[in-house]
Short mmCIF file of C-alpha atoms and ligand atoms in Angstrom, two decimals:
data_model
loop_
_atom_site.label_atom_id
_atom_site.label_comp_id
_atom_site.label_asym_id
_atom_site.label_seq_id
_atom_site.Cartn_x
_atom_site.Cartn_y
_atom_site.Cartn_z
CA MET T 29 139.05 99.58 75.28
CA ASN T 30 140.22 99.79 79.04
CA GLU T 31 137.30 100.80 81.36
CA ILE T 32 137.52 104.46 82.33
CA PRO T 33 138.68 104.65 86.02
CA ALA T 34 135.63 104.21 88.29
CA ALA T 35 136.17 107.61 89.54
CA LEU T 36 135.69 108.83 86.05
CA THR T 37 132.82 108.10 83.86
CA ALA T 38 131.69 109.51 80.27
CA GLU T 39 128.89 111.42 82.20
CA GLU T 40 131.32 113.01 84.59
CA LEU T 41 133.60 114.06 81.81
CA LEU T 42 130.66 115.58 80.14
CA LYS T 43 129.86 117.43 83.30
CA ILE T 44 133.31 118.90 83.30
CA ALA T 45 133.17 119.76 79.59
CA LEU T 46 129.84 121.59 79.45
CA PRO T 47 130.61 124.53 81.63
CA VAL T 48 133.99 124.90 80.02
CA ALA T 49 132.33 124.82 76.54
CA ARG T 50 129.42 127.44 77.50
CA GLU T 51 132.19 129.84 78.81
CA ALA T 52 134.21 129.43 75.73
CA ALA T 53 130.92 130.12 73.65
CA ALA T 54 130.23 133.18 75.52
CA THR T 55 133.84 134.48 74.87
CA ALA T 56 133.46 133.73 71.21
CA ARG T 57 130.13 135.56 71.28
CA ARG T 58 131.36 138.52 73.16
CA MET T 59 134.61 138.83 71.14
CA ARG T 60 132.54 138.67 68.06
CA ALA T 61 130.42 141.52 69.23
CA GLU T 62 133.28 143.72 70.02
CA ALA T 63 135.27 143.38 66.93
CA ILE T 64 137.19 140.71 64.87
CA THR T 65 140.77 141.45 65.47
CA ASP T 66 144.26 140.01 64.40
CA VAL T 67 143.04 138.10 61.55
CA GLU T 68 145.84 136.10 60.26
CA THR T 69 146.01 133.17 57.61
CA LYS T 70 147.32 129.72 57.92
CA SER T 71 147.59 127.12 55.23
CA THR T 72 146.09 129.59 52.55
CA LEU T 73 144.97 133.18 52.23
CA THR T 74 141.41 131.82 52.99
CA ASP T 75 142.23 129.65 55.96
CA VAL T 76 141.89 132.37 58.69
CA VAL T 77 142.54 132.41 62.39
CA THR T 78 141.35 135.32 64.57
CA ALA T 79 142.35 136.46 68.18
CA ALA T 80 139.12 134.93 69.31
CA ASP T 81 140.05 131.55 68.21
CA ARG T 82 143.30 131.77 69.97
CA ALA T 83 141.81 133.29 73.12
CA VAL T 84 138.99 130.84 73.27
CA GLU T 85 141.33 127.76 73.00
CA ARG T 86 143.65 129.44 75.65
CA GLN T 87 140.68 129.77 77.94
CA VAL T 88 139.57 126.31 77.45
CA ILE T 89 143.03 124.80 77.95
CA ASN T 90 143.32 126.75 81.41
CA SER T 91 139.85 125.62 82.51
CA LEU T 92 140.65 121.90 81.68
CA ARG T 93 144.10 122.13 83.49
CA SER T 94 142.38 123.58 86.67
CA ALA T 95 139.78 120.72 86.54
CA ARG T 96 142.12 117.82 85.51
CA PRO T 97 145.77 118.73 85.70
CA GLY T 98 147.16 115.50 84.15
CA ASP T 99 145.00 115.43 80.92
CA GLY T 100 146.22 116.30 77.59
CA VAL T 101 144.46 118.87 75.27
CA LEU T 102 144.72 118.59 71.39
CA GLY T 103 143.53 122.03 69.98
CA GLU T 104 143.40 123.52 66.63
CA GLU T 105 145.36 126.50 67.25
CA TYR T 106 147.95 125.38 69.83
CA GLY T 107 148.18 121.66 68.78
CA ASP T 108 148.88 118.70 71.23
CA SER T 109 150.03 119.19 74.69
CA ALA T 110 152.09 116.50 76.40
CA GLU T 111 150.99 113.18 76.14
CA PRO T 112 148.29 112.50 78.66
CA GLU T 113 149.42 110.68 81.76
CA PRO T 114 148.34 106.88 81.88
CA GLY T 115 144.88 106.79 82.74
CA ALA T 116 144.28 110.62 81.89
CA VAL T 117 142.00 111.95 79.24
CA ARG T 118 142.90 113.76 76.05
CA TRP T 119 140.50 116.74 75.31
CA ILE T 120 140.09 117.49 71.61
CA LEU T 121 139.21 121.10 71.06
CA ASP T 122 138.12 123.22 68.03
CA PRO T 123 137.70 126.60 69.82
CA ILE T 124 135.70 128.21 66.75
CA ASP T 125 134.62 125.69 64.17
CA GLY T 126 133.26 127.54 61.15
CA THR T 127 135.93 130.44 61.51
CA VAL T 128 134.99 131.86 58.16
CA ASN T 129 131.30 132.03 59.25
CA TYR T 130 132.59 133.82 62.39
CA LEU T 131 134.47 136.29 60.35
CA TYR T 132 131.47 137.05 58.42
CA GLY T 133 129.05 137.11 61.32
CA LEU T 134 127.14 134.01 59.82
CA PRO T 135 125.41 132.36 62.79
CA GLN T 136 126.95 128.97 62.20
CA TYR T 137 130.18 128.59 64.21
CA ALA T 138 130.51 126.28 67.23
CA VAL T 139 132.87 125.38 70.26
CA SER T 140 133.60 121.67 69.87
CA LEU T 141 134.92 119.74 72.89
CA ALA T 142 135.31 116.09 73.25
CA ALA T 143 136.94 113.77 75.70
CA GLU T 144 138.93 110.89 74.45
CA PHE T 145 140.04 108.03 76.77
CA ASP T 146 142.29 105.20 75.67
CA GLY T 147 141.82 106.46 72.10
CA VAL T 148 138.20 106.36 72.12
CA VAL T 149 136.00 109.47 72.30
CA VAL T 150 133.66 108.89 75.10
CA ALA T 151 131.97 112.27 75.71
CA GLY T 152 131.41 115.34 73.58
CA VAL T 153 129.74 118.73 73.46
CA VAL T 154 129.03 121.02 70.43
CA ILE T 155 127.64 124.54 70.97
CA ASN T 156 126.62 126.96 68.20
CA ALA T 157 128.10 129.83 69.86
CA ALA T 158 126.09 132.14 67.82
CA THR T 159 122.54 130.83 68.90
CA GLY T 160 123.46 128.80 72.02
CA ASP T 161 122.16 125.58 70.54
CA GLU T 162 123.97 122.72 72.35
CA TRP T 163 124.45 119.12 71.48
CA THR T 164 125.74 116.55 73.84
CA ALA T 165 126.69 112.91 73.65
CA THR T 166 128.26 110.18 75.89
CA ARG T 167 129.31 106.65 74.43
CA GLY T 168 126.44 104.49 75.14
CA GLY T 169 124.40 107.31 76.74
CA GLY T 170 122.71 108.90 73.77
CA ALA T 171 122.81 112.05 71.94
CA TRP T 172 120.71 115.02 73.33
CA ARG T 173 119.74 118.62 72.62
CA ALA T 174 117.42 120.63 74.72
CA GLY T 175 116.68 117.66 76.85
CA ARG T 176 115.52 115.80 73.86
CA ARG T 177 117.06 112.43 72.78
CA LEU T 178 118.23 112.53 69.14
CA ARG T 179 117.57 110.08 66.49
CA CYS T 180 119.18 110.55 62.93
CA SER T 181 117.06 110.28 59.75
CA GLU T 182 115.51 107.02 58.69
CA ARG T 183 115.74 107.87 55.15
CA THR T 184 116.79 104.89 52.76
CA ASP T 185 116.83 106.20 49.20
CA LEU T 186 119.87 108.38 48.39
CA SER T 187 118.24 110.00 45.71
CA GLN T 188 115.93 111.65 48.23
CA ALA T 189 118.75 112.48 50.68
CA LEU T 190 119.66 115.90 51.94
CA VAL T 191 123.49 115.69 51.95
CA GLY T 192 125.93 118.18 53.70
CA THR T 193 129.47 118.74 52.89
CA GLY T 194 132.33 121.11 52.95
CA PHE T 195 135.47 122.11 51.17
CA GLY T 196 139.16 122.46 51.93
CA TYR T 197 141.08 125.92 51.68
CA ASP T 198 143.58 124.78 49.21
CA ALA T 199 142.53 125.68 45.51
CA LYS T 200 143.61 122.29 44.07
CA ARG T 201 141.50 120.35 46.72
CA ARG T 202 138.53 122.48 46.08
CA ALA T 203 138.67 121.86 42.43
CA HIS T 204 138.52 118.11 42.91
CA GLN T 205 135.78 118.48 45.60
CA GLY T 206 133.80 120.60 43.07
CA ALA T 207 134.24 118.07 40.24
CA VAL T 208 132.78 115.33 42.89
CA LEU T 209 130.01 117.48 43.87
CA ALA T 210 129.02 118.05 40.16
CA ARG T 211 128.69 114.42 39.70
CA LEU T 212 127.05 113.62 43.10
CA ILE T 213 124.34 116.36 43.13
CA THR T 214 122.19 114.62 40.52
CA LYS T 215 122.17 111.56 42.67
CA VAL T 216 120.76 113.06 45.79
CA ARG T 217 117.77 115.35 46.76
CA ASP T 218 120.21 118.28 47.34
CA ILE T 219 123.33 119.64 48.93
CA ARG T 220 123.88 121.97 51.91
CA ARG T 221 127.14 123.56 52.78
CA PHE T 222 126.83 125.30 56.12
CA GLY T 223 130.69 125.82 56.84
CA ALA T 224 131.39 124.11 60.29
CA ALA T 225 131.75 120.27 60.36
CA ALA T 226 130.82 120.07 64.01
CA LEU T 227 127.38 121.54 63.36
CA ASP T 228 126.87 119.46 60.28
CA LEU T 229 127.55 116.38 62.16
CA CYS T 230 125.10 117.42 64.84
CA ALA T 231 122.57 118.15 62.06
CA VAL T 232 122.92 114.46 61.07
CA GLY T 233 122.35 113.41 64.61
CA GLU T 234 119.44 115.55 64.83
CA GLY T 235 117.98 114.38 61.25
CA LEU T 236 118.25 117.93 59.69
CA LEU T 237 120.55 116.39 57.30
CA ASP T 238 120.15 113.06 56.13
CA ALA T 239 123.88 112.50 55.64
CA TYR T 240 127.20 114.46 55.46
CA PHE T 241 130.68 113.84 54.03
CA GLU T 242 133.83 115.83 53.84
CA LYS T 243 137.52 115.21 53.18
CA GLY T 244 140.29 116.93 54.94
CA LEU T 245 138.74 117.11 58.51
CA ASN T 246 141.10 117.22 61.59
CA PRO T 247 140.15 115.39 64.85
CA TRP T 248 138.96 118.62 66.33
CA ASP T 249 136.54 119.30 63.52
CA HIS T 250 134.69 115.79 63.97
CA ALA T 251 135.40 114.26 67.43
CA ALA T 252 132.47 115.72 69.42
CA GLY T 253 130.02 116.07 66.47
CA GLY T 254 130.91 112.52 65.32
CA LEU T 255 130.00 111.13 68.82
CA VAL T 256 126.64 113.12 68.53
CA ALA T 257 125.78 111.60 65.26
CA THR T 258 126.99 108.10 66.26
CA GLU T 259 124.92 108.10 69.54
CA ALA T 260 121.91 109.34 67.46
CA GLY T 261 122.08 106.08 65.40
CA ALA T 262 124.20 107.27 62.23
CA THR T 263 127.25 105.46 61.08
CA VAL T 264 130.36 107.75 61.10
CA ALA T 265 133.45 106.34 59.44
CA GLY T 266 135.92 106.82 56.63
CA LEU T 267 135.95 104.86 53.45
CA ALA T 268 136.74 101.04 53.02
CA GLY T 269 136.22 100.46 56.71
CA ALA T 270 138.69 103.27 57.80
CA PRO T 271 137.81 105.22 60.96
CA PRO T 272 136.76 108.96 60.19
CA GLY T 273 139.85 110.91 59.53
CA LEU T 274 141.60 113.30 57.10
CA ASP T 275 140.86 111.12 53.98
CA MET T 276 137.22 111.16 54.64
CA VAL T 277 134.45 111.49 57.05
CA VAL T 278 130.94 110.01 56.09
CA ALA T 279 127.99 110.46 58.64
CA ALA T 280 124.65 108.82 57.59
CA PRO T 281 122.11 106.31 58.75
CA SER T 282 122.97 102.72 58.21
CA ALA T 283 120.53 102.52 55.18
CA LEU T 284 122.21 105.35 53.43
CA PHE T 285 125.77 104.81 54.45
CA THR T 286 126.58 102.10 51.92
CA PRO T 287 125.10 103.78 48.80
CA LEU T 288 126.80 107.01 49.74
CA HIS T 289 130.04 105.30 50.55
CA ASP T 290 129.97 103.39 47.25
CA ARG T 291 129.14 106.65 45.28
CA LEU T 292 131.97 108.57 47.00
CA VAL T 293 134.38 105.72 46.14
CA GLU T 294 133.19 105.77 42.49
CA LEU T 295 133.70 109.36 42.40
CA ASP T 296 137.14 109.32 44.26
CA ALA T 297 135.96 111.75 46.68
CA ALA T 298 138.82 110.99 48.92
CA GLY T 299 141.19 111.59 46.02
CA GLY T 300 142.90 114.72 44.67
CA ALA T 301 145.13 117.19 46.51
C1 LIP P 15 135.96 124.39 58.96
C2 LIP P 15 135.13 122.90 58.99
C3 LIP P 15 134.42 122.87 57.65
C4 LIP P 15 135.07 122.89 56.29
C5 LIP P 15 135.87 124.23 56.45
C6 LIP P 15 136.71 124.46 57.59
P1 LIP P 15 137.33 125.69 60.80
O1 LIP P 15 136.78 124.32 60.12
O2 LIP P 15 134.51 122.90 60.00
O3 LIP P 15 133.46 121.68 57.56
O4 LIP P 15 134.38 122.74 55.32
O5 LIP P 15 136.74 124.42 55.39
O6 LIP P 15 137.81 123.39 57.66
O7 LIP P 15 138.53 125.79 59.76
O8 LIP P 15 136.49 126.64 60.48
O9 LIP P 15 137.75 125.39 62.21
#
């Protein structure tokens, strides 16, 4: 990876991202308190997007453009802006991760903002917009919440592991994911499905979950939370040496990663629709 230009360190990118993400979380909270409006569906009738998703993403794009005009932004709702200029940053944004939780008022939805330079995520912030809880990480600088450096779980026995996961919006994919879960659930302590990948990954970073896996995540779902989990000592990857991506994201401490990975391969967790 090329070095970030000296005038720009991961810590400085995080300093730009933090107030932008905090203001975005405040907007999400305010709009939730007012009323959920303009609810539309995307890939399926359960894949929803609200006016708040779009308003928050527009707000963040405008803020980042003011701070760093030459950067690119990849957001869930408005896609990828023009390729960033050489030496620029690509910001990766989920304006409200956990949109169904947001729709129902379940306090588990987050603004997730990551800075990627030269193809590598170097800084990230995840804010639970309902509670204000905030996780940050810089590559090589650790993962933090409330001034405390985070360490992931030290569990080594998969049968004693509390494992988070999630499901897609497509019925055929959910059927396959449910079948995988039916066979995995007897091999672990228990399963948790909180509904926001960014927060699930931060939970792994904090040791609130021993591990997490999910098929079908987009970069904006896992870019920032994946850095938090990584900087807290977890391994975050796909299957068979692949990077985390649409096929699979697995986050676990090193002692659990291989047994969970191998079980997911055996169950064809990356298969199905
Ligand atoms: C959500 C993910 C979650 C997944 C949901 C959904 P969204 O993202 O964070 O892990 O299980 O199906 O994809 O759609 O709320 O931004």
